[in-house]
Coordinates of C-alpha atoms and ligand atoms in Angstrom, one line a residue:
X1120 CA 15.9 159.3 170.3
X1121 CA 13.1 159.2 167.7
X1122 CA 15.3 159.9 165.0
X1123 CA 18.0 157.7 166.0
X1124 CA 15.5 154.8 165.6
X1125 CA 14.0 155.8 162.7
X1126 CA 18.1 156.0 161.2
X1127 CA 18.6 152.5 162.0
X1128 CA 15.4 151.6 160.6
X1129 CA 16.2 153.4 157.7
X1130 CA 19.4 151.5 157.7
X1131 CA 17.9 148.3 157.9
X1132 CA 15.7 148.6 155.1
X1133 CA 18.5 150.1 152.9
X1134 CA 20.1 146.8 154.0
X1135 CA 17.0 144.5 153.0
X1136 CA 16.7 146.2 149.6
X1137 CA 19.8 145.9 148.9
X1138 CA 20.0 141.6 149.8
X1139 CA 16.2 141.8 147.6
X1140 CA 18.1 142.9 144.5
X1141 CA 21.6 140.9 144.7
X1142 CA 18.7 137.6 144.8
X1143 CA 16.5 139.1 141.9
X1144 CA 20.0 139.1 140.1
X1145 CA 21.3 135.9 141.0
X1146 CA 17.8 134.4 140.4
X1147 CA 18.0 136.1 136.7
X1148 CA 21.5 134.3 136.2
X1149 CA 20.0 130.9 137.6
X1150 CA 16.9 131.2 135.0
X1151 CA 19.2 131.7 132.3
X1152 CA 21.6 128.9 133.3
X1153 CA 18.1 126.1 134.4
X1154 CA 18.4 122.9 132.5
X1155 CA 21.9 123.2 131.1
X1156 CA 24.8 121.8 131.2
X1157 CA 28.1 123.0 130.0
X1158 CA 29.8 120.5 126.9
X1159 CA 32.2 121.7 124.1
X1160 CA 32.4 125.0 125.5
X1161 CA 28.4 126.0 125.2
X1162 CA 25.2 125.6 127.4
X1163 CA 23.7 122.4 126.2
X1164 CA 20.2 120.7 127.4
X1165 CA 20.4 117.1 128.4
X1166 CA 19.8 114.3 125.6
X1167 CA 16.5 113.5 127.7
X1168 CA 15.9 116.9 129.1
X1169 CA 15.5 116.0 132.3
X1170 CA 15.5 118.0 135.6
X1171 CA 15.1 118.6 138.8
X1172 CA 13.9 121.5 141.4
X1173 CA 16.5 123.6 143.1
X1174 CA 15.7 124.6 146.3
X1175 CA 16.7 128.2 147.9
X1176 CA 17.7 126.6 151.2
X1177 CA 16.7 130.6 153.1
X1178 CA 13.1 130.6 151.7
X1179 CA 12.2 126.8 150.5
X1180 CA 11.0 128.8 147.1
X1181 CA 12.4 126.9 144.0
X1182 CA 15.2 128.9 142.2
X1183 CA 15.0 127.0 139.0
X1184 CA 15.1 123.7 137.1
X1185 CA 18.4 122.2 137.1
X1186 CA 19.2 119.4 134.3
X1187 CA 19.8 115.8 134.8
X1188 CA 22.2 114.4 133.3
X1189 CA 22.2 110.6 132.5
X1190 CA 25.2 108.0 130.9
X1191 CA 24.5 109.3 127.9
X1192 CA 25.2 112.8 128.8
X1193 CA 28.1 111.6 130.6
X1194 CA 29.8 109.7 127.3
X1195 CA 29.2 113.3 125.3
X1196 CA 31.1 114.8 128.3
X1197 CA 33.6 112.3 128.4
X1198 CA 33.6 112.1 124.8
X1199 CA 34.6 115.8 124.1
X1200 CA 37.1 115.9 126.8
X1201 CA 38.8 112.9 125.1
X1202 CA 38.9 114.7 122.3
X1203 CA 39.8 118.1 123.4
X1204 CA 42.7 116.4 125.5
X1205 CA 44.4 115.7 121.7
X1206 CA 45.9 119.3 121.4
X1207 CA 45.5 120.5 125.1
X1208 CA 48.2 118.3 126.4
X1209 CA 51.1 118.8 123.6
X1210 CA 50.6 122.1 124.6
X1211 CA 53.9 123.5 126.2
X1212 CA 53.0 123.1 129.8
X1213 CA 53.8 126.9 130.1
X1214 CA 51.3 127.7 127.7
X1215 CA 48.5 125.9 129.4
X1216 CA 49.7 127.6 133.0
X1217 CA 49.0 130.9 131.2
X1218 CA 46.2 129.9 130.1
X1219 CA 44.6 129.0 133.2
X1220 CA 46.0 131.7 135.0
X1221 CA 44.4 134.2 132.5
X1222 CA 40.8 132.5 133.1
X1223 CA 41.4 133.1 136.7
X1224 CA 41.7 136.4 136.1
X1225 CA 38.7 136.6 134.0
X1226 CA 36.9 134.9 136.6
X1227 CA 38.0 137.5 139.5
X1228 CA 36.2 139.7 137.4
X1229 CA 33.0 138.1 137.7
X1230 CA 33.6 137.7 141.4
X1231 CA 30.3 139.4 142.5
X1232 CA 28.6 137.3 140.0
X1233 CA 30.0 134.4 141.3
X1234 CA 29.5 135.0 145.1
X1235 CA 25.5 136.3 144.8
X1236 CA 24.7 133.3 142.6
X1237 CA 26.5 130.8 145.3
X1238 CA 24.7 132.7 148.2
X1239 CA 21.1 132.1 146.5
X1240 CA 21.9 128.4 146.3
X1241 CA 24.2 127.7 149.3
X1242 CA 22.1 129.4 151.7
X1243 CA 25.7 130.5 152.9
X1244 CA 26.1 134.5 154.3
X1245 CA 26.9 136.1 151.4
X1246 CA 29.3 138.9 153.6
X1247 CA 31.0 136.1 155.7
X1248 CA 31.9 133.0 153.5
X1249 CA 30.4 133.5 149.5
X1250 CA 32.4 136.6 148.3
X1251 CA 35.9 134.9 149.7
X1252 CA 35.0 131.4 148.1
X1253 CA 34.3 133.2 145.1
X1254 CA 38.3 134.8 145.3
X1255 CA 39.6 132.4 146.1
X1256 CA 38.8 130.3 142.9
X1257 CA 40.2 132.6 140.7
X1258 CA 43.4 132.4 143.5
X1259 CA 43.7 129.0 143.0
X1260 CA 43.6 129.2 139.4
X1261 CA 46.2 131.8 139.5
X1262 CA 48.3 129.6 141.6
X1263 CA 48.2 126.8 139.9
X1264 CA 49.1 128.5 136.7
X1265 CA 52.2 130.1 137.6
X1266 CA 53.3 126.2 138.7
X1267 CA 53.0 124.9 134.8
X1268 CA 56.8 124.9 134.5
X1269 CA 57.3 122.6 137.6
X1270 CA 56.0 119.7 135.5
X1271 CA 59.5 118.1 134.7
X1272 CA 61.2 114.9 135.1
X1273 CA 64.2 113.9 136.9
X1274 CA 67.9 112.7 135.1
X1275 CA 69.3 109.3 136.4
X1276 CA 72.9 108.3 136.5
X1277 CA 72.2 104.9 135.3
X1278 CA 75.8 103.8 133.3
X1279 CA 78.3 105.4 130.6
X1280 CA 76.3 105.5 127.0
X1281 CA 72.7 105.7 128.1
X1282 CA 70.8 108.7 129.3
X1283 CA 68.0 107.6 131.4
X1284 CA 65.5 110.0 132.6
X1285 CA 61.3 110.5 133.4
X1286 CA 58.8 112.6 132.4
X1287 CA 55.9 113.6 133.7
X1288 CA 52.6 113.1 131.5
X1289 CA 48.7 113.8 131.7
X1290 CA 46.9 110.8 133.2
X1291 CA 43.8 111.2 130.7
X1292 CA 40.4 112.4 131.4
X1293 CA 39.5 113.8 135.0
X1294 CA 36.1 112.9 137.0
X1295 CA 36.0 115.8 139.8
X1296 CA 32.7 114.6 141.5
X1297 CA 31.7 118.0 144.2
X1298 CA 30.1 118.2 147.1
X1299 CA 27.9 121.2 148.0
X1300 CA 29.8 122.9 151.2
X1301 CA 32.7 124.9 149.5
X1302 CA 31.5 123.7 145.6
X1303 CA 33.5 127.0 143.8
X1304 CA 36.7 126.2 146.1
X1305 CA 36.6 122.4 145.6
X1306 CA 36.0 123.0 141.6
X1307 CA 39.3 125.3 141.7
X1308 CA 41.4 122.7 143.1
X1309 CA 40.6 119.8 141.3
X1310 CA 40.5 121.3 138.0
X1311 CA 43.6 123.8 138.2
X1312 CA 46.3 121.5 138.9
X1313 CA 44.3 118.7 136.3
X1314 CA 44.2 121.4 133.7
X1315 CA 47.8 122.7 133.9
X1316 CA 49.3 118.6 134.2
X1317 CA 47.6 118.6 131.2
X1318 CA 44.7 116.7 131.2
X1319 CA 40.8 117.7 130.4
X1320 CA 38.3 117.8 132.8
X1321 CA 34.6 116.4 133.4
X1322 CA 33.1 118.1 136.9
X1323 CA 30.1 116.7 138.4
X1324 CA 28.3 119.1 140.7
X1325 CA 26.7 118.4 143.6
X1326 CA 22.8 118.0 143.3
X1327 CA 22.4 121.1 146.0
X1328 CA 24.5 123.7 144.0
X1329 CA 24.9 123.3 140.5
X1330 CA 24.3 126.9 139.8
X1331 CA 27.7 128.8 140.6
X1332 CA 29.7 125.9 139.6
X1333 CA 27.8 126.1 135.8
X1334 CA 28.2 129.7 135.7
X1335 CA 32.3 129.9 136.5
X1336 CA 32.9 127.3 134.1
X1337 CA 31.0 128.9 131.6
X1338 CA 33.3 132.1 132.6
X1339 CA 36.3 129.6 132.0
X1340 CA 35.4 128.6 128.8
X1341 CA 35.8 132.2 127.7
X1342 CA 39.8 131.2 127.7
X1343 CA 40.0 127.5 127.7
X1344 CA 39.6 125.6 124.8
X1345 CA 36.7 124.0 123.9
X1346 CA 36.1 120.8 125.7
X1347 CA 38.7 121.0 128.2
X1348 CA 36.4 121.6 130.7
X1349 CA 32.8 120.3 131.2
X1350 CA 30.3 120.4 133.7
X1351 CA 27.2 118.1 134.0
X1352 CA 24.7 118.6 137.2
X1353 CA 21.9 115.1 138.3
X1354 CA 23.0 112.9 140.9
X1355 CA 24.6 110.5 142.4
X1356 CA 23.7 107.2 141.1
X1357 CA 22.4 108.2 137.6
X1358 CA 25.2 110.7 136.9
X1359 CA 28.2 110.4 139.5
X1360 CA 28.2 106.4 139.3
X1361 CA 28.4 106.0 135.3
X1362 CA 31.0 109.5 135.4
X1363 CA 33.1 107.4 137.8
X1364 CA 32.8 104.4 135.9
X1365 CA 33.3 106.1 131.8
X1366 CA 35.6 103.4 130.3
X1367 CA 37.5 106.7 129.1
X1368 CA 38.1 108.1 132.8
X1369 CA 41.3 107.9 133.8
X1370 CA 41.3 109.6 137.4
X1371 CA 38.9 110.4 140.4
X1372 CA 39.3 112.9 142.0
X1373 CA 36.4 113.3 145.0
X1374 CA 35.2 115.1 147.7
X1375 CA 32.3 114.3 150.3
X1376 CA 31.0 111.6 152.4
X1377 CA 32.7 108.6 153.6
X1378 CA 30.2 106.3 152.4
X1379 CA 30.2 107.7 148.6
X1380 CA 34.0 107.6 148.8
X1381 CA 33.9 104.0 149.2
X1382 CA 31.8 103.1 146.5
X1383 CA 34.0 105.7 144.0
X1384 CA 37.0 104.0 144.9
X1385 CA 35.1 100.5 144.7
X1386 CA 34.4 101.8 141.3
X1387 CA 37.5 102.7 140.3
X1388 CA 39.5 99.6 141.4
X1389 CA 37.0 97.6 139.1
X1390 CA 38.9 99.8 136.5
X1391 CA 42.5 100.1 138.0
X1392 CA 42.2 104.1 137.7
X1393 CA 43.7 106.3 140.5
X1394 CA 41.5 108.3 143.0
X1395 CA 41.7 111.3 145.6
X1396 CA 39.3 111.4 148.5
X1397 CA 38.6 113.9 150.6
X1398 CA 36.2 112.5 153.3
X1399 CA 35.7 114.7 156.4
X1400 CA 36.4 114.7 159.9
X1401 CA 35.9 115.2 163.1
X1402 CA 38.5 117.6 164.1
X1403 CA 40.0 117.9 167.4
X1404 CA 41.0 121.1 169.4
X1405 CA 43.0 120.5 172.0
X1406 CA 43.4 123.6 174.4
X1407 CA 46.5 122.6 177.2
X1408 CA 46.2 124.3 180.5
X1409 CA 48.6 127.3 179.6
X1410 CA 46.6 128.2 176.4
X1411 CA 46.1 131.9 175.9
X1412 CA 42.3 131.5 176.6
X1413 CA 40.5 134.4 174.5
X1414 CA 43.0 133.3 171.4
X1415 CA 42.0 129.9 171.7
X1416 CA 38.0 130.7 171.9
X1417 CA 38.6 133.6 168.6
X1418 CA 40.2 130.2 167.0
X1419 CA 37.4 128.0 168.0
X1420 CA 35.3 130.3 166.2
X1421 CA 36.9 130.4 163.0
X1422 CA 37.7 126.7 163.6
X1423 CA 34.4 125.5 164.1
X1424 CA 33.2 127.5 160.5
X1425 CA 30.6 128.8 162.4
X1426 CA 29.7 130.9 159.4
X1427 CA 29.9 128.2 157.2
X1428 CA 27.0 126.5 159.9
X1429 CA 30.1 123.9 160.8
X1430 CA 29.5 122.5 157.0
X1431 CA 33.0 122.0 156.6
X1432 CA 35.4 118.6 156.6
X1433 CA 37.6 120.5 159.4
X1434 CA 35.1 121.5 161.6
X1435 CA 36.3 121.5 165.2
X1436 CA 33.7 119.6 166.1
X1437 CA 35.6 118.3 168.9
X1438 CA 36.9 120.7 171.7
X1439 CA 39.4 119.3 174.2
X1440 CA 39.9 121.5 176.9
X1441 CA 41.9 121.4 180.1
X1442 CA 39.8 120.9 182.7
X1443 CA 40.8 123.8 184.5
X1444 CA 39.9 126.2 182.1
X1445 CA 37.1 124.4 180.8
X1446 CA 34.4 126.4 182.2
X1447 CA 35.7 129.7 181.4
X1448 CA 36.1 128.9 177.5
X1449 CA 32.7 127.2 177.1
X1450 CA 31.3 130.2 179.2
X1451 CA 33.6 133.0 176.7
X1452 CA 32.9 130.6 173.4
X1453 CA 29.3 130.8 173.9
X1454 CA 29.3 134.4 174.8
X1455 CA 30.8 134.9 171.1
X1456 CA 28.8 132.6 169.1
X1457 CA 25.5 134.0 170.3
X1458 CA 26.6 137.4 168.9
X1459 CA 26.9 135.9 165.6
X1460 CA 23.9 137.0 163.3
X1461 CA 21.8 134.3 162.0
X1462 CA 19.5 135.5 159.3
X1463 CA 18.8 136.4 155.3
X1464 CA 22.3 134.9 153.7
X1465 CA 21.7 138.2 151.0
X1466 CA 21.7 140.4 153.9
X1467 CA 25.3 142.2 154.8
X1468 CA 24.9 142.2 158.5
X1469 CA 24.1 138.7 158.5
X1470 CA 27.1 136.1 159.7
X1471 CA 25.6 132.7 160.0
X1472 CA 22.7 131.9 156.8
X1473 CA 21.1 128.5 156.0
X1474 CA 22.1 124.4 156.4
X1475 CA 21.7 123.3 152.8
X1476 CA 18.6 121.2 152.4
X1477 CA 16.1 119.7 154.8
X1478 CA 17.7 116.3 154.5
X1479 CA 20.8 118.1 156.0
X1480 CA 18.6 120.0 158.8
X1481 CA 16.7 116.9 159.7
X1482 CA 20.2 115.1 160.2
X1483 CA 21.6 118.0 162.3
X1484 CA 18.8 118.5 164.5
X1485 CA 19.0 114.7 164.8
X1486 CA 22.0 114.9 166.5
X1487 CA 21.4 118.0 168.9
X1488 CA 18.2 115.9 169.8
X1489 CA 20.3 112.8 170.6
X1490 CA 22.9 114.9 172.1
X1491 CA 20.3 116.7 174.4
X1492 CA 19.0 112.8 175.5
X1493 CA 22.8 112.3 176.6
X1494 CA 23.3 111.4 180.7
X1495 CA 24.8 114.6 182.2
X1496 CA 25.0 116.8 179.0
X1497 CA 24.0 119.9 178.1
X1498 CA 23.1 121.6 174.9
X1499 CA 24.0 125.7 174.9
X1500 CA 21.9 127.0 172.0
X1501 CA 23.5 130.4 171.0
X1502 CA 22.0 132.8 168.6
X1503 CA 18.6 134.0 167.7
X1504 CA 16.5 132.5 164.4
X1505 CA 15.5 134.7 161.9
X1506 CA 12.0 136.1 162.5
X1507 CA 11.2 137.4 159.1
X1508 CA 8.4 135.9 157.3
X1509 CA 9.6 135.1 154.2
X1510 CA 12.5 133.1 155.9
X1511 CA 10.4 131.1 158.0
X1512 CA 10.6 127.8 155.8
X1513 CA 14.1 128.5 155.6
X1514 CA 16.7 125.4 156.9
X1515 CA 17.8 127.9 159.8
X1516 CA 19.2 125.7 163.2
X1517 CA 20.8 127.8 166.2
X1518 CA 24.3 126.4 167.3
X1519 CA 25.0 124.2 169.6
X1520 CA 27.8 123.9 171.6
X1521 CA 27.2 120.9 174.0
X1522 CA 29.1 120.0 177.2
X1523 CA 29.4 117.0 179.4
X1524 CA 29.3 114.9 176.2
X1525 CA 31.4 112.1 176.3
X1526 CA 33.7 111.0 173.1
X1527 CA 31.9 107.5 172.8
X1528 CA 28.7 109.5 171.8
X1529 CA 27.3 109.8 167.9
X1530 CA 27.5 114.0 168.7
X1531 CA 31.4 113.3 169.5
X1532 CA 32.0 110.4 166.7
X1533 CA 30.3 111.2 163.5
X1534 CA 30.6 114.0 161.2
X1535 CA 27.0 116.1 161.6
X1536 CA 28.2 119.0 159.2
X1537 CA 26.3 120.9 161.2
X1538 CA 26.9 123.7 163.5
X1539 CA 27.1 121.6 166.5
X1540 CA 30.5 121.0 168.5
X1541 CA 30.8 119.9 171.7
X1542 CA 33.7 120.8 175.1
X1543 CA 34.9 117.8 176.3
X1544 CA 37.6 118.3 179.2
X1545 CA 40.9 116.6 180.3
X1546 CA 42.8 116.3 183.0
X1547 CA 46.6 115.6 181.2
X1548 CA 48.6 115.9 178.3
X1549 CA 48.5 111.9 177.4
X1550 CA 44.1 111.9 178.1
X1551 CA 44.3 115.0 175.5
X1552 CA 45.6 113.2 172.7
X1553 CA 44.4 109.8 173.7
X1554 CA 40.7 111.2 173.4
X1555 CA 41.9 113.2 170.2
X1556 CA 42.9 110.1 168.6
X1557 CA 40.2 108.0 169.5
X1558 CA 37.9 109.0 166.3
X1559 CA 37.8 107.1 163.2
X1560 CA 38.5 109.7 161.2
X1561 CA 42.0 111.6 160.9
X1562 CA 41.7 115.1 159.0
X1563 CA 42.9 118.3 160.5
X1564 CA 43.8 118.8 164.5
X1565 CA 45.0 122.1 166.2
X1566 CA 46.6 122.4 169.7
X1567 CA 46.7 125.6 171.6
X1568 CA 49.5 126.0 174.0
X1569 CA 52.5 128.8 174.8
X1570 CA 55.1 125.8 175.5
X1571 CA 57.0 125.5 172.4
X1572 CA 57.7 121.6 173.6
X1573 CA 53.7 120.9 174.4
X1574 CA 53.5 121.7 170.3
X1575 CA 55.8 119.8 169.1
X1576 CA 54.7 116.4 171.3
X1577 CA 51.5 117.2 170.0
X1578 CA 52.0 117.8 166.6
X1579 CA 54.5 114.4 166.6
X1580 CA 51.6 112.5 167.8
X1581 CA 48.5 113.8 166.7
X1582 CA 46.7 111.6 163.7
X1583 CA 45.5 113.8 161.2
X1584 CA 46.7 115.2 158.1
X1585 CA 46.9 118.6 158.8
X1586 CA 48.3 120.0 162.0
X1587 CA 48.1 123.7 163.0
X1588 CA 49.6 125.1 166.0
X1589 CA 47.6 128.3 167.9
X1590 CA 45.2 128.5 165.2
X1591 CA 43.0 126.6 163.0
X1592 CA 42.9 128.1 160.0
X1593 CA 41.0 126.8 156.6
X1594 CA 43.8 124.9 154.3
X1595 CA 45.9 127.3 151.9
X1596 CA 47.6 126.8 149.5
X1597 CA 50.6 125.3 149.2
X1598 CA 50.1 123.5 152.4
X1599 CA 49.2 120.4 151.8
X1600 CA 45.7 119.0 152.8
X1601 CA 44.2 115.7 152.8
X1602 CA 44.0 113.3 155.7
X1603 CA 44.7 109.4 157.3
X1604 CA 42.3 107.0 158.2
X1605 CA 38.3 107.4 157.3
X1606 CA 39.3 110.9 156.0
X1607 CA 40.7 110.1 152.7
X1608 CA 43.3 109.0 150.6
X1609 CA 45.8 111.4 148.4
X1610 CA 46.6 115.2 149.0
X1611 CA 45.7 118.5 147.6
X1612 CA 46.8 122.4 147.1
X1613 CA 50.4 122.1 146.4
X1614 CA 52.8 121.1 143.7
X1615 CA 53.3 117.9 144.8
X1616 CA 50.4 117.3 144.7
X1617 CA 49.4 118.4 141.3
X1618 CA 52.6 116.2 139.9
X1619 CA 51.5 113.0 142.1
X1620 CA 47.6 112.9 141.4
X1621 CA 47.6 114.8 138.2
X1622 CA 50.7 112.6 135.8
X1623 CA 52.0 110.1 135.7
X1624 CA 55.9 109.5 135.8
X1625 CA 57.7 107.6 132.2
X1626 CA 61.1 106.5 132.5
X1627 CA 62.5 106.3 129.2
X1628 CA 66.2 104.9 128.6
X1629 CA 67.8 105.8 125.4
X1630 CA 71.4 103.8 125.0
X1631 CA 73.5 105.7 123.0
X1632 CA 76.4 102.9 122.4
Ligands
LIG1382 P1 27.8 112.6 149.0 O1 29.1 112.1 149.3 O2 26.6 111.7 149.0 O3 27.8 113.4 147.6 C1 28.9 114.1 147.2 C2 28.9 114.1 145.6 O4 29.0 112.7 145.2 C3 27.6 114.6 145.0 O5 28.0 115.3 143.8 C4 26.9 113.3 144.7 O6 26.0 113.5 143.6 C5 28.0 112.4 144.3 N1 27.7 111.0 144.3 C6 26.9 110.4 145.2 N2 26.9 109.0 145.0 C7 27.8 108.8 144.0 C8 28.3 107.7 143.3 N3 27.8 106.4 143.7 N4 29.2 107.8 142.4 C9 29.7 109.0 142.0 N5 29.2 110.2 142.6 C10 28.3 110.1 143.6 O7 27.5 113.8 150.1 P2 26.2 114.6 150.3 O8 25.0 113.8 150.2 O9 26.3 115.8 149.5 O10 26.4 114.9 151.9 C11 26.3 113.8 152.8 C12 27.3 114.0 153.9 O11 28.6 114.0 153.3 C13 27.2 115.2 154.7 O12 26.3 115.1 155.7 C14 28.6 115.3 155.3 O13 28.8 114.6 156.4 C15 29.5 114.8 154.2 N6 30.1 115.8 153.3 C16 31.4 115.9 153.4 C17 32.1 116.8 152.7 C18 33.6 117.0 152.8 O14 34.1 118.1 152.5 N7 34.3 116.0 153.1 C19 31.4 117.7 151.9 C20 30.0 117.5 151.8 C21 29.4 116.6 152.5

């Protein structure tokens, strides 16, 4: 018995030096990359040399200084971008796929890198959600790539003696302004499709995690040209606001809170420039009476990002279940998320890390508290917090999964990005998808059924962008993903997508007689 303890203890420690020197690592990478930003291909300083603290959301240490970039580090952004635009898009569109697919590649090579430096600044489990965000960047680039050649026009059988056709163009310089929940991910899919159309590039990170973003650009620039791609880190109103509103931007493309989205497509309508908005949700799960129970719960999990600590737009944060099965799935969805390990985000046994910043913890724990004040509700906190001592000024919250909340309530209404969700039951099909509807925003909604014609009435009905049937994956690509009412405007991950956000379409009609 004695020896079997002192194995796992052994094994544990193994484990805890191991997550010690993945951070020492990441926290090397960070020092090198503190107070840069990426312009013309190199790691620049600001023009003022301004910066702020970065915060390692597990400890509340700071990682390192993080520059601030102001409008006049903006117009050199924009400004070398314009310029490297010139010879990126007469580029045969082939040539620029291959391109970007090869710095993909590159990138998948850095993939540890990548994922360690995103853990340290994410507070996100390293094992669970860093090291697949990190592959799938170089995915998407990989994707998008191999899609150069798609980029054509259509002929049009206008008359006798004229040949009338389109052709799809670059639309100019791109603002990608990023949030902080999936900041690798949302960086590949804005900038793949933008690079292969054609166009060039300016991403603004998000304040919270500048760090990974920095460092895989930096990895792209290895194979892009210079100036094709820049990154510039400060925030919202002394970066994002005079990015969004460069004279020489041609396209937004954004994704983050409702509120910023309306001011960046204020912004842009003041210039006539087109946007894409991807605003969040408040994603319902609707599990009919004939669901196959422990499938549905599994789903809920992974629908609910659990690991990710709910930060993510398509959180189930709504889960509508039949009442006569109610019990039994909030009693089995409990059960599972309490076995979920919440702890050090370096630390490969660990599933659940960190919420991003104490502004984020304070709003989530806001909302459990106003949930817990709800008539008739309960809060089930699942889970255990860390107790080591170096984590203990980490933003750590247990989840929540709260029943007898009713769908008028703030904890059923807004998005908490948080990992707080909440079983609300129903008594028939029509109640199911009256409640799912009734929600402001209109993202991604699953329903869980084994009656093939239950799916389809759902799914014809159902107001979201993004409609999954028996599970509730994260998007992929080439499915389209992007949502209706408060949730956005404009669609992402697919060829059509890349063609109707990323050119623009010229007719040209040459008469011949
Ligand atoms: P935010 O919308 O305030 O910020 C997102 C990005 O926009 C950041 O890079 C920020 O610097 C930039 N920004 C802010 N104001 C700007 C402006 N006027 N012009 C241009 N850029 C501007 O989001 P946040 O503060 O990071 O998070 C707040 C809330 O947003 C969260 O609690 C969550 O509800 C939601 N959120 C949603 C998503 C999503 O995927 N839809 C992602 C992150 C956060």
């Amino acid at each position: 018995m004695s020896s079997t303890m002192s194995d796992v203890s052994a094994a544990n420690g193994a484990e805890a030096d191991a997550a010690t020197k993945l951070r020492a690592a990441a926290l090397a990478t960070a020092s090198r990359l503190a107070g840069k930003v990426l312009i013309d291909g190199a790691l620049v300083p600001t023009e003022s040399g301004r910066s702020f603290d970065l915060l390692d959301p597990a400890t509340g240490d700071i990682i390192c200084k993080v520059a601030e970039a102001r409008s006049e580090d903006v117009d050199v952004a924009v400004k070398s971008a314009r310029v490297a635009m010139a010879a990126w898009s007469v580029l045969p569109a082939r040539a620029r796929g291959k391109l970007v697919a090869e710095a993909g590649r590159v990138l998948a090579s850095h993939g540890d890198e990548l994922a360690a430096l995103l853990t340290l600044e994410s507070g996100k489990a390293l094992r669970t959600e860093c090291r697949t965000e990190a592959a799938n960047l170089a995915d998407v680039l990989q994707f998008f790539g191999g899609l150069a050649s798609e980029i054509k026009g259509e002929t049009v059988p206008l008359r006798p003696g004229v040949l009338a056709y389109t052709q799809r163009e670059p639309v100019g310089v791109v603002a990608a302004v990023l949030p902080w929940n999936v900041p690798l991910m949302l960086m590949a899919i804005k900038i793949a499709p933008a690079l292969v159309a054609g166009n060039s590039v300016v991403v603004k990170s998000s304040e919270e995690t500048p760090l990974a973003v920095l460092r895989a650009a930096e990895i792209l620039n290895q194979v892009l040209p210079e100036g094709v791609l820049n990154v510039i880190s400060g925030d919202g109103a002394s970066c994002g606001a005079p990015l969004v509103a460069h004279p020489d931007v041609a396209k937004v493309t954004f994704t983050g809170s409702v509120t910023t989205g309306k001011r960046i497509y204020t912004a842009a309508a003041e210039k006539l420039v087109p946007v894409t908005l991807e605003l969040g949700g408040k994603s319902p799960m609707v599990v009919l009476d004939d669901a196959d129970l422990d499938k549905a719960v599994d789903g809920a999990l992974v629908a609910m990002r659990f690991t990710r600590q709910g930060q993510s737009c398509t959180a189930a944060s709504r889960i509508l279940v039949h009442r006569s099965r109610h019990d039994e799935f909030v009693q089995k969805l409990t059960a599972k998320v309490a076995e979920l390990v919440i702890g050090d985000p370096f630390d490969e046994r660990t599933d659940i890390g960190t919420i991003i910043s104490r502004k984020q913890l304070d709003k989530v724990e806001g909302y459990i508290a106003q949930g817990r004040g709800a008539a008739g509700a309960t809060a089930h906190e699942c889970g255990t917090l860390p107790t080591q001592e170096r984590l203990q000024r980490g933003f750590f919250v247990r989840p929540v999964v709260f029943t007898g909340i009713d769908n008028d309530h703030p904890v059923a209404r807004e998005e908490i990005f948080g990992p707080v969700t909440c079983v609300i039951p129903f008594d028939t099909f029509d109640e199911a998808i009256a409640i799912a509807n009734d929600c402001d925003f209109g993202l991604a909604a699953s329903i869980w059924t084994r009656d093939i014609k239950s799916a389809f009435a759902a799914v014809g009905v159902l107001e979201a962008g993004f409609v999954q049937v028996n599970q509730a994956q994260v998007a992929e690509l080439n499915i389209s993903m992007g949502g209706v009412k408060q949730s956005g405007i404009g669609r992402e991950l697919t060829l059509e997508s890349m063609l109707e956000h990323f050119t623009h379409r010229k007719s040209v009609v040459i008469n011949f007689e």
